[in-house]
Coordinates of C-alpha atoms and ligand atoms in Angstrom, one line a residue:
M1 CA 2.9 -172.1 3.9
N2 CA 5.5 -172.6 6.5
V3 CA 7.3 -170.0 8.6
H4 CA 10.8 -170.2 10.2
V5 CA 10.5 -169.5 13.9
K6 CA 13.9 -170.0 15.4
N7 CA 16.9 -172.2 14.5
N8 CA 15.3 -175.6 13.7
V9 CA 11.8 -174.7 14.7
Y10 CA 9.1 -174.0 12.0
W11 CA 5.4 -173.0 12.1
V12 CA 3.4 -175.4 10.0
G13 CA -0.1 -174.5 11.0
K14 CA -3.1 -172.8 9.4
V15 CA -4.2 -169.2 9.3
D16 CA -8.0 -169.2 9.3
W17 CA -8.9 -165.7 7.9
E18 CA -12.6 -166.5 7.5
L19 CA -13.5 -167.8 10.9
R20 CA -16.1 -165.6 12.6
K21 CA -17.5 -168.0 15.3
F22 CA -15.6 -170.4 17.5
H23 CA -16.9 -173.0 20.0
G24 CA -20.1 -173.1 18.0
D25 CA -21.7 -169.7 18.6
E26 CA -19.9 -169.0 21.9
Y27 CA -17.0 -166.8 20.8
S28 CA -16.9 -164.2 18.0
T29 CA -13.7 -164.1 16.0
H30 CA -13.9 -160.7 14.3
K31 CA -10.2 -161.1 13.2
G32 CA -10.2 -164.8 12.3
S33 CA -7.8 -167.1 14.1
T34 CA -4.8 -169.4 13.6
Y35 CA -4.2 -173.0 14.5
N36 CA -0.5 -173.2 15.3
S37 CA 1.4 -176.4 14.7
Y38 CA 5.2 -176.5 15.0
L39 CA 7.9 -178.8 13.5
V40 CA 11.2 -179.1 15.4
K41 CA 13.9 -180.6 13.3
E42 CA 16.8 -181.6 15.7
D43 CA 18.5 -185.0 15.7
K44 CA 15.0 -186.2 16.3
T45 CA 12.1 -184.6 14.5
V46 CA 9.0 -183.6 16.5
L47 CA 5.6 -182.3 15.5
I48 CA 3.8 -180.3 18.2
D49 CA 0.0 -180.1 17.8
T50 CA -2.0 -180.0 14.6
V51 CA -4.9 -177.9 13.2
W52 CA -8.7 -177.9 13.2
K53 CA -10.4 -180.8 11.4
P54 CA -11.7 -179.0 8.2
Y55 CA -8.1 -178.2 7.4
A56 CA -6.7 -181.7 8.1
R57 CA -6.0 -182.7 4.5
E58 CA -4.5 -179.4 3.7
F59 CA -2.3 -179.5 6.8
V60 CA -0.9 -183.0 6.0
D61 CA -0.3 -182.1 2.4
N62 CA 1.6 -179.0 3.5
L63 CA 3.6 -180.9 6.0
K64 CA 4.6 -183.4 3.3
S65 CA 6.1 -180.4 1.4
E66 CA 8.3 -179.7 4.4
I67 CA 9.3 -183.2 5.4
D68 CA 8.9 -186.9 4.6
L69 CA 6.2 -187.8 7.2
N70 CA 8.1 -191.0 8.1
K71 CA 11.0 -188.8 9.4
I72 CA 8.7 -187.5 12.2
D73 CA 9.9 -189.3 15.3
Y74 CA 7.5 -188.0 17.9
V75 CA 4.1 -186.3 17.9
I76 CA 3.2 -184.1 20.8
A77 CA -0.5 -183.5 21.6
N78 CA -0.5 -180.6 24.1
H79 CA -4.3 -180.5 24.1
G80 CA -7.0 -182.8 22.7
E81 CA -9.6 -180.1 21.7
I82 CA -10.2 -180.6 18.0
D83 CA -8.9 -177.2 17.0
H84 CA -5.5 -178.7 17.8
S85 CA -6.1 -182.5 17.4
G86 CA -8.5 -182.3 14.5
A87 CA -5.9 -183.2 11.9
L88 CA -4.3 -186.0 14.0
P89 CA -6.4 -188.8 12.5
E90 CA -5.4 -187.8 9.0
L91 CA -1.7 -187.5 10.0
M92 CA -1.7 -190.8 12.0
R93 CA -3.2 -192.6 9.0
H94 CA 0.2 -192.0 7.4
I95 CA 2.4 -192.8 10.4
P96 CA 0.2 -195.0 12.6
D97 CA 3.0 -196.4 14.9
K98 CA 4.7 -193.1 15.8
P99 CA 4.5 -192.3 19.5
V100 CA 2.0 -189.6 20.6
Y101 CA 3.0 -187.8 23.8
C102 CA 0.2 -186.4 25.9
T103 CA -1.1 -186.3 29.5
A104 CA -3.2 -189.2 30.9
S105 CA -6.3 -187.0 30.4
G106 CA -5.1 -186.3 26.9
V107 CA -5.4 -190.0 26.1
K108 CA -9.1 -190.0 27.3
S109 CA -9.8 -186.9 25.3
L110 CA -8.2 -188.1 22.1
R111 CA -9.7 -191.6 22.3
G112 CA -13.1 -190.1 23.2
Q113 CA -13.1 -187.8 20.2
H114 CA -11.3 -189.7 17.6
H115 CA -11.9 -193.4 18.6
C116 CA -8.3 -194.0 18.0
D117 CA -5.7 -196.5 19.4
W118 CA -2.5 -194.7 18.8
N119 CA 0.9 -195.4 20.4
F120 CA 0.2 -193.1 23.4
Q121 CA 3.1 -192.1 25.7
V122 CA 1.7 -190.6 28.8
V123 CA 3.8 -187.8 30.3
K124 CA 3.7 -185.8 33.6
T125 CA 5.3 -182.5 34.7
G126 CA 9.1 -182.7 34.6
D127 CA 9.3 -185.7 32.1
K128 CA 11.8 -185.1 29.4
L129 CA 12.3 -186.3 25.9
S130 CA 15.8 -186.1 24.3
L131 CA 16.0 -184.7 20.7
G132 CA 19.8 -185.0 20.7
E133 CA 21.6 -182.0 22.1
K134 CA 18.3 -180.4 23.1
E135 CA 15.4 -181.8 24.9
L136 CA 11.7 -181.3 25.5
I137 CA 10.3 -180.9 29.0
F138 CA 6.6 -181.4 29.6
I139 CA 4.6 -179.3 32.0
E140 CA 1.0 -180.4 32.8
A141 CA -1.4 -177.3 32.7
P142 CA -4.9 -178.6 33.6
M143 CA -7.7 -176.1 32.9
L144 CA -5.5 -173.9 30.6
H145 CA -7.8 -174.6 28.8
W146 CA -9.1 -178.2 29.5
P147 CA -8.1 -180.8 32.1
D148 CA -5.9 -182.5 29.6
T149 CA -3.8 -179.5 28.6
M150 CA 0.0 -179.5 28.9
M151 CA 2.8 -177.2 27.7
T152 CA 6.1 -178.3 26.2
Y153 CA 9.4 -176.5 26.7
L154 CA 12.3 -176.8 24.3
T155 CA 15.8 -176.4 25.9
G156 CA 18.5 -174.6 24.0
D157 CA 16.1 -172.5 22.1
N158 CA 14.2 -171.6 25.3
I159 CA 10.8 -171.9 23.6
L160 CA 7.6 -172.6 25.6
F161 CA 5.0 -174.2 23.5
S162 CA 2.1 -172.9 25.6
N163 CA -0.9 -174.2 23.7
D164 CA -4.1 -172.1 24.4
A165 CA -2.4 -170.0 27.2
F166 CA -1.2 -166.6 26.0
G167 CA -3.1 -167.0 22.7
Q168 CA -5.5 -164.8 20.8
H169 CA -8.0 -165.4 18.0
Y170 CA -6.2 -163.2 15.6
A171 CA -5.3 -164.1 12.0
S172 CA -2.2 -162.2 10.7
E173 CA 0.2 -162.6 7.9
Y174 CA 3.0 -161.4 10.3
F175 CA 3.0 -164.3 12.8
F176 CA 5.2 -162.5 15.5
N177 CA 4.0 -160.2 18.2
D178 CA 6.5 -157.4 17.4
L179 CA 5.2 -157.2 13.8
V180 CA 1.4 -156.8 14.3
D181 CA -0.7 -153.8 15.2
Q182 CA -0.2 -153.5 18.9
S183 CA -3.6 -152.2 19.8
E184 CA -5.4 -154.9 17.8
L185 CA -3.2 -157.5 19.6
A186 CA -4.0 -156.0 23.0
V187 CA -7.7 -156.1 22.3
E188 CA -7.7 -159.7 21.2
C189 CA -5.5 -160.9 24.1
M190 CA -7.9 -159.4 26.7
K191 CA -11.0 -160.6 24.9
Y192 CA -9.5 -164.1 24.8
Y193 CA -8.6 -164.1 28.5
A194 CA -11.9 -162.5 29.6
N195 CA -14.1 -164.9 27.6
I196 CA -12.2 -168.2 27.9
L197 CA -9.8 -168.1 30.8
T198 CA -11.6 -166.0 33.5
P199 CA -13.2 -169.0 35.3
F200 CA -9.7 -170.7 35.6
S201 CA -7.9 -167.6 37.0
P202 CA -6.9 -169.4 40.2
M203 CA -5.3 -172.2 38.1
V204 CA -3.7 -169.6 35.8
L205 CA -2.0 -167.9 38.8
K206 CA -0.9 -171.2 40.3
K207 CA 0.5 -172.5 37.0
I208 CA 2.4 -169.4 36.0
N209 CA 4.0 -169.2 39.5
E210 CA 4.9 -172.9 39.2
V211 CA 6.5 -172.5 35.8
L212 CA 8.4 -169.3 37.0
S213 CA 9.7 -171.4 39.9
F214 CA 11.4 -173.8 37.4
K215 CA 13.6 -170.8 36.4
L216 CA 13.6 -171.9 32.7
P217 CA 14.6 -169.1 30.5
V218 CA 11.8 -168.2 28.0
D219 CA 12.9 -166.5 24.8
Y220 CA 9.8 -167.3 22.8
I221 CA 6.3 -168.3 23.7
C222 CA 4.8 -170.3 20.8
T223 CA 1.0 -170.3 21.4
S224 CA -1.5 -172.5 19.6
H225 CA -3.6 -169.4 18.5
G226 CA -2.4 -166.1 17.1
V227 CA 1.0 -164.6 17.2
I228 CA 4.3 -166.0 18.5
W229 CA 5.6 -163.9 21.4
R230 CA 9.3 -163.3 20.6
K231 CA 9.7 -159.7 21.7
D232 CA 9.5 -159.4 25.5
P233 CA 7.4 -162.5 26.0
A234 CA 7.3 -161.7 29.7
Q235 CA 4.8 -158.9 28.8
I236 CA 2.0 -161.4 28.2
I237 CA 2.9 -163.5 31.3
N238 CA 2.7 -160.3 33.4
K239 CA -0.7 -159.4 31.8
Y240 CA -2.0 -162.9 32.7
L241 CA -0.8 -162.4 36.3
E242 CA -2.6 -159.1 36.4
W243 CA -5.8 -160.4 34.7
A244 CA -5.9 -163.5 36.9
G245 CA -6.0 -161.4 40.1
N246 CA -9.7 -160.4 40.0
Y247 CA -8.9 -157.7 37.5
Q248 CA -10.9 -154.4 37.2
E249 CA -10.5 -150.9 35.9
N250 CA -12.4 -147.8 36.9
Q251 CA -15.3 -148.7 34.7
I252 CA -19.1 -149.2 35.1
T253 CA -20.8 -151.1 32.3
V254 CA -24.6 -150.7 31.8
I255 CA -26.2 -153.5 29.7
Y256 CA -29.9 -153.7 28.9
D257 CA -32.5 -154.9 26.5
S258 CA -35.7 -153.0 26.0
M259 CA -39.1 -154.0 24.5
W260 CA -40.6 -150.5 23.9
E261 CA -37.7 -148.1 24.7
N262 CA -38.7 -147.6 28.4
T263 CA -35.8 -149.6 29.9
R264 CA -33.5 -147.9 27.4
K265 CA -34.7 -144.5 28.7
M266 CA -34.1 -145.7 32.3
S267 CA -30.5 -146.6 31.3
E268 CA -29.9 -143.1 30.0
Y269 CA -31.2 -141.4 33.2
I270 CA -29.1 -143.8 35.3
V271 CA -26.0 -143.0 33.3
E272 CA -26.7 -139.3 33.8
G273 CA -26.8 -140.0 37.6
I274 CA -23.5 -141.9 37.5
R275 CA -21.9 -139.1 35.6
Q276 CA -23.2 -136.5 38.1
A277 CA -21.7 -138.4 41.0
D278 CA -18.4 -139.4 39.4
S279 CA -16.9 -137.4 36.6
K280 CA -14.0 -139.8 36.1
V281 CA -15.4 -143.3 36.0
N282 CA -15.5 -144.8 32.5
I283 CA -19.0 -145.7 31.5
K284 CA -19.9 -148.2 28.7
V285 CA -23.5 -148.8 27.6
Y286 CA -24.7 -151.7 25.5
N287 CA -28.1 -152.8 24.2
I288 CA -27.3 -156.5 24.4
A289 CA -29.7 -157.3 21.6
H290 CA -27.6 -155.3 19.2
S291 CA -24.2 -156.1 20.6
D292 CA -21.6 -158.8 20.3
K293 CA -21.8 -160.7 23.6
N294 CA -18.1 -161.4 23.8
D295 CA -17.3 -157.7 23.4
V296 CA -19.8 -157.0 26.2
I297 CA -18.2 -159.7 28.4
T298 CA -14.8 -158.1 27.8
D299 CA -16.2 -154.9 29.2
V300 CA -17.7 -156.7 32.2
F301 CA -14.2 -158.2 32.8
K302 CA -12.8 -154.6 32.8
S303 CA -15.5 -153.2 35.1
K304 CA -15.7 -152.7 38.8
A305 CA -19.5 -152.8 38.6
V306 CA -22.3 -153.6 36.2
L307 CA -25.9 -152.6 35.9
L308 CA -28.3 -154.9 34.1
G309 CA -31.6 -153.7 32.6
S310 CA -34.6 -155.7 31.3
S311 CA -38.2 -155.1 30.8
T312 CA -40.5 -157.6 32.5
I313 CA -41.9 -160.2 30.1
N314 CA -43.9 -163.4 31.0
N315 CA -43.2 -162.7 34.7
G316 CA -39.5 -162.8 33.9
I317 CA -36.7 -161.3 31.9
L318 CA -35.8 -160.9 28.3
T319 CA -33.9 -163.9 26.9
S320 CA -31.0 -161.8 25.7
I321 CA -30.3 -160.7 29.3
A322 CA -30.9 -164.3 30.6
G323 CA -28.3 -165.6 28.2
L324 CA -25.8 -162.9 29.3
L325 CA -26.4 -163.8 32.9
E326 CA -25.7 -167.5 32.2
E327 CA -22.5 -166.5 30.5
M328 CA -21.6 -164.3 33.5
R329 CA -22.3 -167.1 35.9
G330 CA -20.1 -169.6 34.0
L331 CA -17.2 -167.1 33.9
K332 CA -17.1 -166.9 37.7
F333 CA -16.2 -163.2 37.9
K334 CA -15.0 -162.1 41.4
N335 CA -15.0 -158.8 43.3
K336 CA -17.5 -157.0 41.1
K337 CA -20.6 -155.0 42.2
A338 CA -23.9 -155.0 40.5
S339 CA -27.5 -153.9 40.5
S340 CA -30.4 -153.9 38.0
F341 CA -33.3 -151.9 36.6
G342 CA -36.3 -152.4 34.3
S343 CA -39.6 -151.1 33.2
Y344 CA -42.9 -153.0 33.5
G345 CA -46.6 -152.5 32.8
W346 CA -48.2 -155.3 34.9
S347 CA -46.4 -157.7 37.2
G348 CA -42.8 -156.3 37.2
E349 CA -40.6 -159.3 38.3
S350 CA -37.6 -158.5 36.2
V351 CA -35.5 -156.6 38.7
K352 CA -36.0 -159.1 41.5
M353 CA -35.1 -161.9 39.1
M354 CA -32.0 -160.2 37.7
N355 CA -30.8 -159.5 41.3
E356 CA -31.2 -163.1 42.2
L357 CA -29.3 -164.3 39.1
L358 CA -26.6 -161.7 39.6
Q359 CA -26.1 -162.9 43.2
K360 CA -25.9 -166.5 42.0
A361 CA -23.3 -165.4 39.4
G362 CA -21.1 -164.2 42.3
F363 CA -21.7 -160.4 41.9
D364 CA -22.1 -158.3 45.1
L365 CA -25.5 -156.6 45.0
V366 CA -25.7 -152.9 45.7
G367 CA -29.2 -152.0 46.8
D368 CA -32.5 -153.5 45.5
G369 CA -32.4 -152.1 42.0
I370 CA -35.0 -149.8 40.5
K371 CA -38.3 -150.4 38.6
A372 CA -40.4 -148.0 36.5
L373 CA -44.1 -148.5 35.7
W374 CA -44.9 -147.9 32.1
T375 CA -43.1 -145.1 30.3
P376 CA -40.8 -143.3 32.8
D377 CA -42.3 -139.8 33.7
G378 CA -40.6 -136.9 35.3
E379 CA -40.7 -138.5 38.7
A380 CA -39.3 -141.8 37.4
E381 CA -36.5 -139.8 35.5
K382 CA -35.5 -138.2 38.8
A383 CA -35.6 -141.5 40.6
C384 CA -33.4 -143.1 38.0
I385 CA -30.9 -140.3 38.1
E386 CA -30.8 -140.6 41.9
F387 CA -30.4 -144.3 41.6
G388 CA -27.4 -143.8 39.3
K389 CA -25.8 -141.3 41.8
N390 CA -26.3 -143.7 44.7
F391 CA -24.9 -146.6 42.8
A392 CA -21.8 -144.7 41.8
A393 CA -21.3 -143.5 45.4
N394 CA -21.6 -147.1 46.8
I395 CA -19.2 -149.0 44.6
Ligands
LIG1 FE1 -7.7 -173.9 21.3 FE2 -8.9 -175.4 24.1 O1 -8.5 -175.2 22.3

């Protein structure tokens, strides 16, 4: 299936309705995803990006229904990750001598993954490729989302092929941002930024400001995942500028795991204290063992403060919380407060350990956290409520 985008530009990618996990088990894709590839048929014909490897044969067969492959003059590889380059080996088997345009790091990435020796043409920011009346302008975009990434701009049609940036893991039969459910789209955009792009926020800010300084008109943003932004594409650029600036809302997220319900009870008393101290703050509560970790991370992204809870086990913390802390460390959140809580029966190291890991993950600690011995009694309940009140008052 191919979709007309604008003038001589066509979407020739793959809608992956059944995808539920991406990057191994790292990212949940409740709504599937798309791998967007674009065909530009000007005086010269260009293919921009391909699809994930399992769909390589289907992709090439579909492309053949749209065009004689030998009529493709240039192949653009904006990014080497295999959700975009996975079908390149199958394509290049048919057109082995056609030039493949990518960054210098793109050559390393494509060679390293596909062990190929294609006709690479290395480009840098500002390099141009004539298609006749229109031209492509290349813009290196390292860390959006890998060091090799670049964007490609098509003059005349004013289309920015942005690759991963501004995307969503969101399968839809409608293809364009103005046609899909707006609340679903908003949720998937934020989840994608929070879970994938947060650690690169300084580069996101720098790159967007650089691209804006080129003063190129942008009528469409053709991403490599999810919908094409054709109605008010500036809205997603502005969202990225907001999200990249140490984003937070008036929210506290409480995340715990509990062996025998005691740490869960503590979480509920603490939430009661937060609510007593602040009637307006939005509070989200998750048992991480029963929750989707990417949804939890999206709420961490939205929060001004988080509270982590874990029972003590084997002189340490539960592995579900340890995994979440590792995720939080890697995402390099900034300007967020935190503390921790947990029940114990014997040694009681969990709170100290969570505090240390929170600090290493870049969170600003508020107080020392709170422990409760065995099942929280009336005194422990009061102490937890008080802890919640003080936490809310100190963030
Ligand atoms: Fe969609 Fe970084 O690949």
